[in-house]
């Protein structure tokens, strides 16, 4: 932006120059004077950049002696301005966006697959809870690990390895036939994908000039929303299609939910392929004294952009870039120059671990302590409330469905049915003290039915599929159960006389309640789609309003939205409030991620992002566990907790420094 005084001087002469201007323009009409004045006063974009550079140079000259790293930061910003924003950045935007999309998909994969997978893998409630927990814990570990390594090994290299790990183990998990292997493969898959968020934002920001950074990082955030939509849409289109699979005997089953897991890995695969054609961050290379490699990449960025703009003749004029040598890399090289290959690998790995941990500890150094503390509070508060409510919304919908079903339960008392053929399904019923004599139950489904204190005499149950069905304190005489899933566990305190069970159905003996899959997918889809308006608004106003105001304002408005939850008494109301909350709170997420990138220097950027993102996942685990425990008990506790967390985080955010005009250090 051109300074106001410069713009004014371009349009209006000073009082001392006014008379001279009149003499020079004598004989010209008024229209010519207006035209000339306007033409001379409109600055060319190159003049704007030159003025900005001159202002930065003047500021540097007025201050004390600057360090080599500060000089490098200023020079790098000027180089990125010369390279421009064009085809190269947009290509990288798509590639890294797919990686971020894969992270969004990972958060939904297990929850979408569980309703269908629980019978195949014979999952208890504890097993299902562990699977949901392991997703966030593994992503937490991955964020910490890959964020730290990216500052020492390189953004591109770490992202390639992280995506490869995710793809390989996501593929293997789709074929895992046992719970143990499935859990192990999803754990490793989560560790891989956990590194995408801290690396992607650090990587992309280092190819952006200052005036483009906030907006385009915000557009990049939109891919996480696209990942949620993609997961919801593919789950709805694939999982209910029971014919989309195959089996090899009774030991190997490949059902539609496994196909969904394979399809869910496609964004990560696409990003992995695209990333092989992308270069390393030149800012990272310069930080590690790799001048020649950085120069070649910057030239590639420059030439790609200007060629796409129709100006291939524009020459990359940079000949020298300040690149300080770091002692840490020398230490690794010295230590790894002797010994056997195994010893060199061990020494290098140990040294790398020490450097990563030292980098983590440096986040609490005097110059970064308050920034790290403030960002930790903001990340934790936002994640605690956001993920807590994200679990609470669908759980409340399930609870309302359960209450609705309870209100529709039909109770039959002391009924006597004799010589009757049941050829219709029984659902949502309670039968007390009934008598069933010479009856047949053939090829039907018995769902959510309870028989209490009843008598079954000379009956036949054949080809029965049951869900949430029990026989309690019943007497069963001369009855045959043929090809049913009415296992021993479903008969509680029952008396059996001359009763036989023949060809029981194979499979899991745990009883499962089928859920409304379409509603689950719809709720997630609408929640993800509701983020779109907030994403667009935050991206357009990130530079105009500022990151700090967007974060604080979004969190405080989101806190106000939580009180509307007291009015939610129906499924449609909860879905509407979920969309409102997600749409408002996404602006805060965008601002938080932009500020996290801008607050930290290049040598610590990915590490800080990884640590804060790991803290975010920990807060997500705590929030989802606490909020879920109050479903069906009270709304007040989740609402007050989320309100308090959002207000606290929003007020702290308003204390952050404005980083709009800050050159990446």
XYZ file of C-alpha atoms in Angstrom:
665
model
C 0.000 0.000 0.000
C 1.285 3.469 -0.864
C 1.710 5.812 2.136
C -0.983 8.463 2.293
C 1.440 11.399 2.180
C 3.127 9.975 -0.928
C -0.243 9.590 -2.656
C -1.221 13.133 -1.741
C 2.039 14.578 -2.988
C 1.451 12.760 -6.278
C -1.886 14.518 -6.843
C -1.571 17.961 -5.297
C 1.366 20.408 -5.608
C 2.734 22.073 -2.506
C 1.898 25.748 -1.898
C 5.417 26.794 -2.939
C 5.079 25.044 -6.272
C 1.613 26.290 -7.113
C 2.658 29.505 -8.928
C 5.360 27.758 -10.894
C 2.899 25.143 -11.992
C 0.550 27.832 -13.281
C 3.267 29.419 -15.417
C 4.306 26.141 -16.932
C 0.779 25.112 -17.824
C -0.271 28.476 -19.240
C -2.126 27.977 -22.480
C -3.458 24.559 -21.528
C -7.111 24.127 -20.875
C -8.506 22.879 -17.581
C -9.180 19.372 -18.903
C -5.509 18.932 -19.844
C -4.417 20.008 -16.383
C -6.716 17.461 -14.720
C -5.558 14.694 -17.039
C -1.893 15.407 -16.495
C -2.334 15.631 -12.744
C -4.189 12.320 -12.539
C -1.753 10.544 -14.833
C 1.280 11.692 -12.910
C -0.290 10.871 -9.546
C -1.179 7.177 -10.111
C 1.757 5.074 -8.930
C 2.901 2.055 -10.896
C 3.010 -1.250 -8.918
C 6.784 -1.298 -9.305
C 6.932 2.182 -7.782
C 4.843 0.970 -4.841
C 7.240 -1.910 -4.196
C 10.202 0.430 -4.535
C 8.651 2.799 -1.998
C 8.010 -0.064 0.416
C 11.574 -1.287 0.058
C 12.917 2.224 0.584
C 10.825 2.547 3.734
C 12.151 -0.769 5.060
C 15.724 0.257 4.222
C 15.227 3.606 5.966
C 13.853 1.841 9.035
C 16.836 -0.500 9.081
C 19.234 2.425 8.722
C 17.602 4.331 11.557
C 17.905 1.373 13.928
C 20.827 -0.419 15.421
C 23.013 -2.896 13.584
C 20.833 -5.788 12.451
C 21.778 -9.447 12.544
C 22.518 -11.614 9.537
C 19.188 -13.403 9.931
C 17.249 -10.127 9.959
C 19.115 -8.993 6.860
C 18.315 -12.318 5.201
C 14.618 -11.906 6.096
C 14.451 -8.466 4.497
C 16.293 -9.602 1.386
C 14.144 -12.729 1.063
C 10.963 -10.651 1.202
C 12.260 -8.451 -1.618
C 13.179 -11.521 -3.687
C 9.674 -12.977 -3.240
C 8.199 -9.652 -4.374
C 10.349 -9.844 -7.520
C 9.259 -13.444 -8.119
C 5.625 -12.398 -7.901
C 2.584 -14.491 -7.079
C 1.457 -16.737 -9.897
C 1.450 -20.191 -11.409
C 4.070 -21.668 -9.086
C 2.238 -20.660 -5.890
C -1.105 -21.850 -7.238
C 0.364 -25.237 -8.172
C 1.884 -25.593 -4.720
C -1.432 -24.417 -3.251
C -3.261 -27.371 -4.842
C -0.612 -29.932 -3.844
C -0.452 -28.787 -0.219
C -4.218 -28.326 -0.129
C -4.652 -32.017 -0.932
C -2.372 -32.856 2.005
C -4.501 -30.672 4.283
C -7.602 -32.305 2.828
C -6.156 -35.706 3.781
C -5.811 -34.485 7.372
C -9.479 -33.476 7.378
C -10.500 -36.872 5.999
C -8.477 -38.686 8.683
C -10.578 -37.120 11.441
C -13.768 -38.650 9.984
C -12.662 -42.017 8.572
C -12.886 -44.119 11.722
C -16.136 -42.566 12.974
C -17.822 -43.196 9.604
C -16.501 -46.755 9.278
C -17.230 -47.881 12.866
C -20.993 -48.569 12.565
C -20.287 -51.077 9.773
C -16.901 -52.273 11.021
C -17.994 -53.137 14.556
C -19.598 -56.436 13.525
C -16.780 -57.437 11.164
C -14.152 -56.727 13.819
C -16.373 -57.680 16.785
C -15.857 -54.398 18.606
C -17.078 -53.713 22.113
C -17.886 -50.185 23.263
C -14.443 -50.003 24.871
C -12.806 -51.057 21.590
C -14.722 -48.400 19.668
C -13.750 -45.767 22.194
C -10.088 -46.749 21.896
C -10.216 -46.476 18.098
C -11.643 -42.976 18.295
C -9.055 -42.008 20.898
C -6.114 -43.447 18.961
C -6.856 -41.202 15.965
C -6.226 -38.019 17.949
C -3.380 -39.396 20.056
C -1.508 -40.606 16.971
C -2.059 -37.292 15.175
C -0.819 -35.513 18.302
C 2.386 -37.571 18.268
C 2.761 -37.028 14.519
C 2.396 -33.248 14.811
C 5.106 -33.065 17.473
C 7.456 -35.446 15.631
C 7.195 -34.116 12.073
C 6.984 -30.474 13.108
C 10.294 -30.757 14.936
C 11.977 -32.703 12.155
C 10.781 -30.293 9.448
C 12.891 -27.506 10.957
C 16.009 -29.687 10.866
C 15.584 -32.032 7.893
C 13.403 -29.987 5.559
C 9.727 -29.277 4.914
C 9.381 -31.188 1.660
C 11.326 -34.267 2.761
C 9.388 -34.649 6.014
C 6.037 -34.101 4.301
C 6.871 -36.739 1.689
C 7.734 -39.315 4.363
C 4.710 -38.420 6.509
C 2.282 -38.760 3.580
C 3.918 -42.011 2.470
C 3.485 -43.488 5.962
C -0.157 -42.441 6.005
C -0.859 -43.942 2.574
C 0.865 -47.269 3.282
C -0.776 -47.925 6.640
C -4.193 -46.626 5.585
C -4.037 -49.152 2.737
C -3.016 -51.965 5.100
C -5.738 -51.072 7.612
C -8.422 -51.639 4.979
C -7.348 -55.294 4.739
C -6.813 -55.918 8.482
C -9.170 -58.676 9.627
C -8.577 -58.352 13.363
C -9.066 -55.504 15.790
C -5.432 -55.508 16.940
C -3.976 -55.105 13.456
C -6.596 -52.523 12.479
C -5.810 -50.462 15.592
C -2.054 -50.707 14.975
C -2.310 -49.666 11.315
C -4.612 -46.721 12.108
C -2.151 -45.645 14.808
C 0.722 -45.490 12.314
C -1.500 -43.892 9.680
C -2.421 -41.157 12.167
C 1.218 -40.535 13.072
C 1.914 -39.977 9.382
C -0.961 -37.625 8.666
C -0.378 -35.736 11.920
C 2.622 -34.021 10.354
C 0.721 -32.424 7.492
C -0.762 -29.391 9.275
C 2.442 -28.000 10.875
C 4.495 -28.635 7.730
C 1.962 -27.472 5.127
C 1.441 -24.010 6.618
C 5.147 -23.447 7.273
C 6.065 -24.687 3.790
C 3.495 -22.608 1.894
C 4.099 -19.403 3.869
C 7.755 -19.399 2.803
C 6.736 -19.034 -0.861
C 4.442 -16.047 -0.179
C 5.238 -12.349 -0.064
C 4.009 -10.353 2.900
C 0.926 -8.754 1.330
C -0.347 -12.128 0.020
C 0.389 -14.241 3.094
C -2.706 -13.842 5.249
C -5.230 -14.171 2.437
C -3.705 -17.181 0.710
C -2.993 -19.085 3.923
C -6.685 -18.569 4.737
C -7.722 -19.949 1.348
C -5.505 -22.947 2.058
C -7.460 -23.594 5.276
C -10.525 -24.282 3.137
C -9.112 -27.641 2.070
C -9.666 -29.031 5.573
C -13.367 -28.312 5.079
C -13.224 -29.960 1.642
C -11.756 -33.033 3.344
C -14.760 -33.256 5.665
C -17.179 -32.912 2.742
C -15.254 -35.517 0.741
C -15.315 -37.982 3.651
C -19.058 -37.478 4.262
C -19.962 -37.769 0.591
C -17.871 -40.886 -0.110
C -19.054 -42.574 3.105
C -22.675 -41.974 2.139
C -22.038 -43.226 -1.398
C -19.976 -46.318 -0.521
C -20.629 -47.753 2.952
C -24.370 -48.521 2.523
C -23.570 -50.429 -0.711
C -23.169 -53.870 0.849
C -22.483 -55.449 -2.536
C -19.238 -53.480 -2.935
C -16.925 -56.113 -1.541
C -15.871 -59.730 -1.677
C -15.000 -62.605 0.626
C -12.577 -65.514 0.549
C -14.176 -68.211 2.643
C -15.201 -67.275 6.173
C -11.811 -65.947 7.257
C -11.351 -62.994 4.888
C -14.102 -60.427 4.422
C -13.752 -57.213 2.424
C -16.935 -55.217 2.824
C -17.923 -51.754 1.606
C -16.534 -49.906 4.643
C -13.083 -51.187 3.679
C -13.576 -49.773 0.172
C -14.377 -46.435 1.819
C -11.068 -46.495 3.745
C -9.194 -47.024 0.462
C -11.041 -44.183 -1.267
C -10.430 -41.929 1.747
C -6.672 -42.285 1.183
C -6.829 -40.835 -2.351
C -6.181 -37.170 -1.356
C -3.002 -38.205 0.481
C -1.857 -40.256 -2.524
C -2.546 -37.365 -4.926
C -0.660 -34.930 -2.694
C 2.252 -37.352 -2.386
C 2.525 -37.652 -6.170
C 2.277 -33.886 -6.692
C 4.826 -33.154 -3.979
C 7.506 -35.145 -5.796
C 7.515 -32.375 -8.448
C 7.755 -29.530 -5.917
C 11.052 -28.100 -4.590
C 12.192 -27.644 -1.007
C 11.479 -24.340 0.717
C 14.274 -21.919 -0.320
C 13.839 -20.090 2.988
C 14.687 -23.295 4.852
C 17.689 -23.903 2.582
C 19.028 -20.395 3.176
C 18.580 -20.859 6.911
C 20.815 -23.908 6.600
C 23.457 -22.193 4.421
C 22.493 -23.972 1.174
C 22.834 -20.891 -1.001
C 23.114 -22.487 -4.440
C 20.087 -24.773 -4.044
C 17.986 -21.895 -2.736
C 19.041 -19.623 -5.615
C 18.061 -22.252 -8.213
C 14.632 -22.736 -6.620
C 13.971 -19.008 -6.391
C 14.931 -18.659 -10.048
C 12.503 -21.496 -10.870
C 9.711 -19.690 -8.989
C 10.527 -16.396 -10.760
C 10.715 -17.880 -14.249
C 7.586 -20.031 -13.812
C 5.478 -17.086 -12.689
C 6.639 -14.558 -15.279
C 6.477 -17.087 -18.120
C 2.860 -17.815 -17.199
C 2.161 -14.052 -17.188
C 3.496 -13.718 -20.741
C 6.795 -12.073 -19.803
C 9.422 -14.807 -20.314
C 12.075 -12.176 -21.040
C 12.058 -10.914 -17.449
C 15.409 -11.864 -15.893
C 16.027 -13.047 -12.336
C 18.508 -10.388 -11.222
C 19.490 -11.731 -7.779
C 23.176 -12.674 -7.679
C 23.900 -12.869 -3.979
C 21.794 -13.933 -0.991
C 22.926 -13.575 2.580
C 23.131 -17.117 3.983
C 24.527 -17.544 7.507
C 26.217 -20.815 8.336
C 24.692 -22.725 11.238
C 26.810 -24.653 13.703
C 24.163 -27.311 14.243
C 24.471 -28.744 10.743
C 28.255 -28.747 10.995
C 27.950 -30.747 14.189
C 25.880 -33.410 12.447
C 28.323 -33.564 9.553
C 31.349 -33.918 11.855
C 29.742 -36.564 14.010
C 28.569 -38.613 11.025
C 31.894 -38.582 9.186
C 33.471 -41.472 11.117
C 32.600 -45.041 12.160
C 30.492 -47.762 10.536
C 27.263 -46.947 8.674
C 25.213 -48.133 11.664
C 27.241 -45.985 14.048
C 26.935 -42.970 11.761
C 23.180 -43.469 11.521
C 22.904 -43.825 15.300
C 25.023 -40.723 15.966
C 23.141 -38.671 13.402
C 19.752 -39.800 14.747
C 20.747 -39.091 18.341
C 22.116 -35.682 17.400
C 18.961 -34.901 15.443
C 16.784 -35.804 18.431
C 18.853 -33.532 20.671
C 18.549 -30.664 18.206
C 14.780 -31.124 17.915
C 14.336 -31.172 21.700
C 16.607 -28.140 22.018
C 14.457 -26.356 19.451
C 11.309 -27.246 21.405
C 12.865 -25.916 24.613
C 13.819 -22.675 22.840
C 10.113 -21.883 22.368
C 10.163 -20.849 26.031
C 13.192 -18.585 25.638
C 12.912 -14.970 26.773
C 11.997 -13.570 23.337
C 9.366 -16.250 22.571
C 8.011 -17.118 26.013
C 4.961 -14.880 26.024
C 4.097 -15.589 22.387
C 4.214 -19.337 23.059
C 2.167 -19.038 26.258
C -0.527 -16.909 24.593
C -0.720 -19.169 21.536
C -0.903 -22.290 23.734
C -3.879 -20.836 25.624
C -5.636 -19.855 22.385
C -5.030 -23.216 20.669
C -6.145 -25.173 23.746
C -9.298 -23.141 24.395
C -10.359 -23.217 20.753
C -9.749 -26.954 20.311
C -11.360 -27.870 23.650
C -14.626 -26.141 22.802
C -14.672 -26.859 19.054
C -13.944 -30.595 19.187
C -15.956 -31.032 22.376
C -19.052 -29.579 20.725
C -18.301 -31.453 17.478
C -18.761 -34.697 19.440
C -21.613 -33.364 21.559
C -23.786 -32.387 18.568
C -24.077 -35.869 16.954
C -24.275 -37.584 20.359
C -27.194 -35.346 21.296
C -28.908 -36.242 18.032
C -28.481 -39.953 18.822
C -29.827 -39.351 22.328
C -32.909 -37.600 20.953
C -33.433 -40.496 18.537
C -33.179 -42.936 21.442
C -35.739 -40.981 23.470
C -38.029 -40.841 20.451
C -37.796 -44.614 20.037
C -38.526 -45.133 23.739
C -41.674 -43.071 23.423
C -42.845 -45.345 20.611
C -42.248 -48.661 22.399
C -45.264 -50.967 22.226
C -45.941 -53.032 25.353
C -47.859 -56.321 25.121
C -49.017 -57.811 28.438
C -50.195 -61.410 28.986
C -50.836 -62.096 25.308
C -51.428 -65.692 24.193
C -50.485 -66.591 20.614
C -51.074 -70.151 19.393
C -50.396 -71.834 16.013
C -49.317 -68.545 14.440
C -46.701 -67.935 11.738
C -44.755 -64.695 12.342
C -43.679 -63.587 8.858
C -43.227 -59.899 9.677
C -40.493 -58.148 11.601
C -40.820 -57.303 15.271
C -39.413 -53.927 16.272
C -39.387 -51.696 19.347
C -41.591 -53.917 21.506
C -41.797 -55.323 25.045
C -43.707 -58.578 25.660
C -44.497 -59.379 29.299
C -45.896 -62.684 30.636
C -46.846 -63.873 27.180
C -47.522 -67.460 26.029
C -46.451 -68.649 22.574
C -47.607 -72.169 21.732
C -46.818 -74.005 18.442
C -45.690 -70.741 16.800
C -43.179 -70.209 13.973
C -40.774 -67.259 13.658
C -39.232 -67.668 10.185
C -37.073 -65.315 8.049
C -37.743 -62.188 10.049
C -35.782 -59.466 11.829
C -36.259 -58.916 15.546
C -34.995 -55.465 16.507
C -35.084 -53.845 19.954
C -37.472 -56.430 21.386
C -37.597 -57.753 24.951
C -39.478 -60.849 26.127
C -40.018 -60.922 29.913
C -41.434 -63.788 32.009
C -42.837 -65.452 28.888
C -43.410 -69.068 27.837
C -42.314 -70.539 24.476
C -43.536 -74.087 23.899
C -43.035 -76.190 20.770
C -41.938 -73.145 18.717
C -39.487 -72.812 15.839
C -37.098 -69.877 15.188
C -35.473 -70.071 11.742
C -33.301 -67.623 9.735
C -33.588 -64.933 12.380
C -31.575 -61.727 12.425
C -31.735 -59.920 15.750
C -30.490 -56.612 17.120
C -30.735 -55.439 20.728
C -33.060 -58.339 21.551
C -33.159 -60.317 24.829
C -35.188 -63.061 26.514
C -35.311 -62.457 30.269
C -36.635 -64.946 32.858
C -38.444 -66.932 30.167
C -39.314 -70.651 30.001
C -38.498 -72.276 26.666
C -39.691 -75.854 26.032
C -39.349 -78.176 23.024
C -38.223 -75.287 20.827
C -35.779 -75.296 17.888
C -33.456 -72.402 16.984
C -32.119 -72.957 13.447
C -29.676 -70.582 11.674
C -30.213 -67.673 14.048
C -27.994 -65.192 15.830
C -29.899 -65.717 19.103
C -26.828 -66.760 21.015
C -26.571 -67.800 24.647
C -25.801 -64.242 25.757
C -29.301 -63.120 24.743
C -31.038 -65.473 27.182
C -30.910 -64.058 30.720
C -32.062 -66.298 33.606
C -34.073 -68.451 31.210
C -35.136 -72.090 31.744
C -34.440 -74.398 28.776
C -36.261 -77.740 28.464
C -35.673 -80.015 25.465
C -34.491 -77.045 23.396
C -31.905 -77.226 20.581
C -29.716 -74.683 18.745
C -28.713 -75.829 15.244
C -26.371 -74.140 12.741
C -26.079 -70.876 14.636
C -24.922 -67.969 12.521
C -21.214 -67.311 12.667
C -19.797 -63.936 13.569
C -19.470 -61.531 16.423
C -21.496 -62.315 19.539
C -21.549 -58.698 20.648
C -24.925 -57.071 20.212
C -24.875 -53.911 18.134
C -27.504 -51.293 17.534
C -27.758 -50.163 13.937
C -27.651 -46.408 13.588
C -29.136 -44.042 11.039
C -26.052 -43.878 8.812
C -27.590 -41.387 6.386
C -28.289 -38.927 9.210
C -24.732 -39.306 10.556
C -23.275 -38.512 7.118
C -25.729 -35.647 6.595
C -24.858 -34.006 9.916
C -21.124 -34.181 9.175
C -21.663 -32.968 5.612
C -23.712 -29.948 6.695
C -21.238 -29.125 9.471
C -18.373 -29.138 6.979
C -20.325 -27.188 4.364
C -21.308 -24.517 6.900
C -17.630 -23.628 7.221
C -17.553 -22.273 3.644
C -18.990 -18.766 4.297
C -16.711 -18.246 7.299
C -13.709 -19.375 5.289
C -14.444 -16.966 2.457
C -15.098 -13.989 4.745
C -11.978 -14.577 6.840
C -9.816 -14.953 3.726
C -11.117 -11.726 2.180
C -10.729 -9.684 5.375
C -7.598 -11.258 6.878
C -5.413 -8.432 5.548
C -7.985 -5.662 5.962
C -9.177 -6.322 9.510
C -6.131 -8.112 10.827
C -5.488 -11.540 12.288
C -5.886 -10.519 15.936
C -9.344 -8.971 15.514
C -10.540 -11.930 13.447
C -9.400 -14.465 16.067
C -10.747 -12.525 19.040
C -13.992 -11.540 17.341
C -14.695 -15.027 16.008
C -14.065 -16.710 19.377
C -16.211 -14.213 21.292
C -19.084 -14.471 18.794
C -18.786 -18.283 18.908
C -19.041 -18.074 22.703
C -22.289 -16.151 22.312
C -23.616 -18.788 19.908
C -23.194 -21.527 22.522
C -26.022 -20.063 24.646
C -28.484 -20.822 21.850
C -27.863 -24.489 22.660
C -30.194 -24.104 25.645
C -32.983 -23.713 23.076
C -32.093 -26.895 21.164
C -34.862 -29.394 21.805
C -35.071 -31.117 18.424
C -32.729 -32.769 15.949
C -33.205 -30.038 13.349
C -32.419 -27.321 15.921
C -29.180 -29.045 16.934
C -28.120 -29.434 13.289
C -28.845 -25.737 12.634
C -26.851 -24.652 15.701
C -23.963 -26.909 14.705
C -23.839 -25.219 11.297
C -23.958 -21.771 12.925
C -21.160 -22.586 15.380
C -18.908 -24.144 12.728
C -19.464 -21.259 10.326
C -18.521 -18.631 12.920
C -15.628 -20.443 14.606
C -13.742 -21.302 11.403
C -12.576 -17.693 11.079
C -10.757 -18.061 14.397
C -9.058 -21.247 13.194
C -7.831 -19.476 10.058
C -6.466 -16.550 12.026
C -4.778 -18.806 14.593
C -2.948 -20.744 11.898
C -1.798 -17.586 10.097
C -0.526 -15.954 13.301
C 1.278 -19.127 14.369
C 3.231 -19.075 11.111
C 4.103 -15.385 11.409
C 5.091 -15.218 15.077
C 7.997 -17.664 14.917
C 11.305 -17.541 13.010
C 12.059 -20.010 10.212
C 14.292 -22.155 12.415
C 11.415 -22.734 14.866
C 8.278 -22.239 12.767
C 7.332 -25.868 12.075
C 8.437 -26.937 15.562
C 6.186 -24.346 17.209
C 3.297 -25.254 14.914
C 3.817 -28.944 15.697
C 3.878 -28.409 19.469
C 0.779 -26.203 19.386
C -1.051 -28.596 17.069
C -0.185 -31.487 19.391
C -1.643 -29.462 22.268
C -4.724 -28.926 20.097
C -5.216 -32.691 19.715
C -4.805 -33.197 23.469
C -7.470 -30.554 24.086
C -9.687 -32.305 21.523
C -9.423 -35.597 23.434
C -10.254 -33.905 26.744
C -13.102 -31.864 25.281
C -14.772 -34.743 23.454
C -14.491 -37.042 26.499
C -15.888 -34.488 28.959
C -18.690 -33.235 26.723
C -19.813 -36.740 25.720
C -20.143 -37.784 29.367
C -22.897 -35.198 29.930
C -25.097 -36.216 26.974
C -28.558 -37.046 28.296
C -27.703 -35.647 31.743
C -27.455 -31.874 31.341
C -26.746 -29.262 28.688
C -25.512 -26.667 31.152
C -22.050 -28.089 31.787
C -20.952 -28.429 28.108
C -22.393 -25.001 27.283
C -20.700 -23.241 30.205
C -17.382 -25.020 29.591
C -17.329 -24.094 25.904
C -18.428 -20.517 26.658
C -15.704 -20.054 29.279
C -12.992 -21.531 27.054
C -13.953 -19.412 24.044
C -14.154 -16.167 26.026
C -10.815 -16.867 27.691
C -9.146 -17.664 24.360
C -10.739 -14.681 22.625
C -9.583 -12.184 25.249
C -6.050 -13.565 25.196
C -6.039 -13.372 21.379
C -6.727 -9.634 21.525
C -3.404 -9.233 23.363
C -1.402 -10.710 20.470
C 0.768 -8.420 18.324
C -0.454 -7.534 14.838
C 1.662 -9.478 12.329
C 0.190 -8.109 9.088
C 3.254 -6.015 8.232
C 5.765 -8.428 9.712
C 8.437 -9.909 7.446
C 8.905 -13.646 8.033
C 11.955 -14.061 10.238
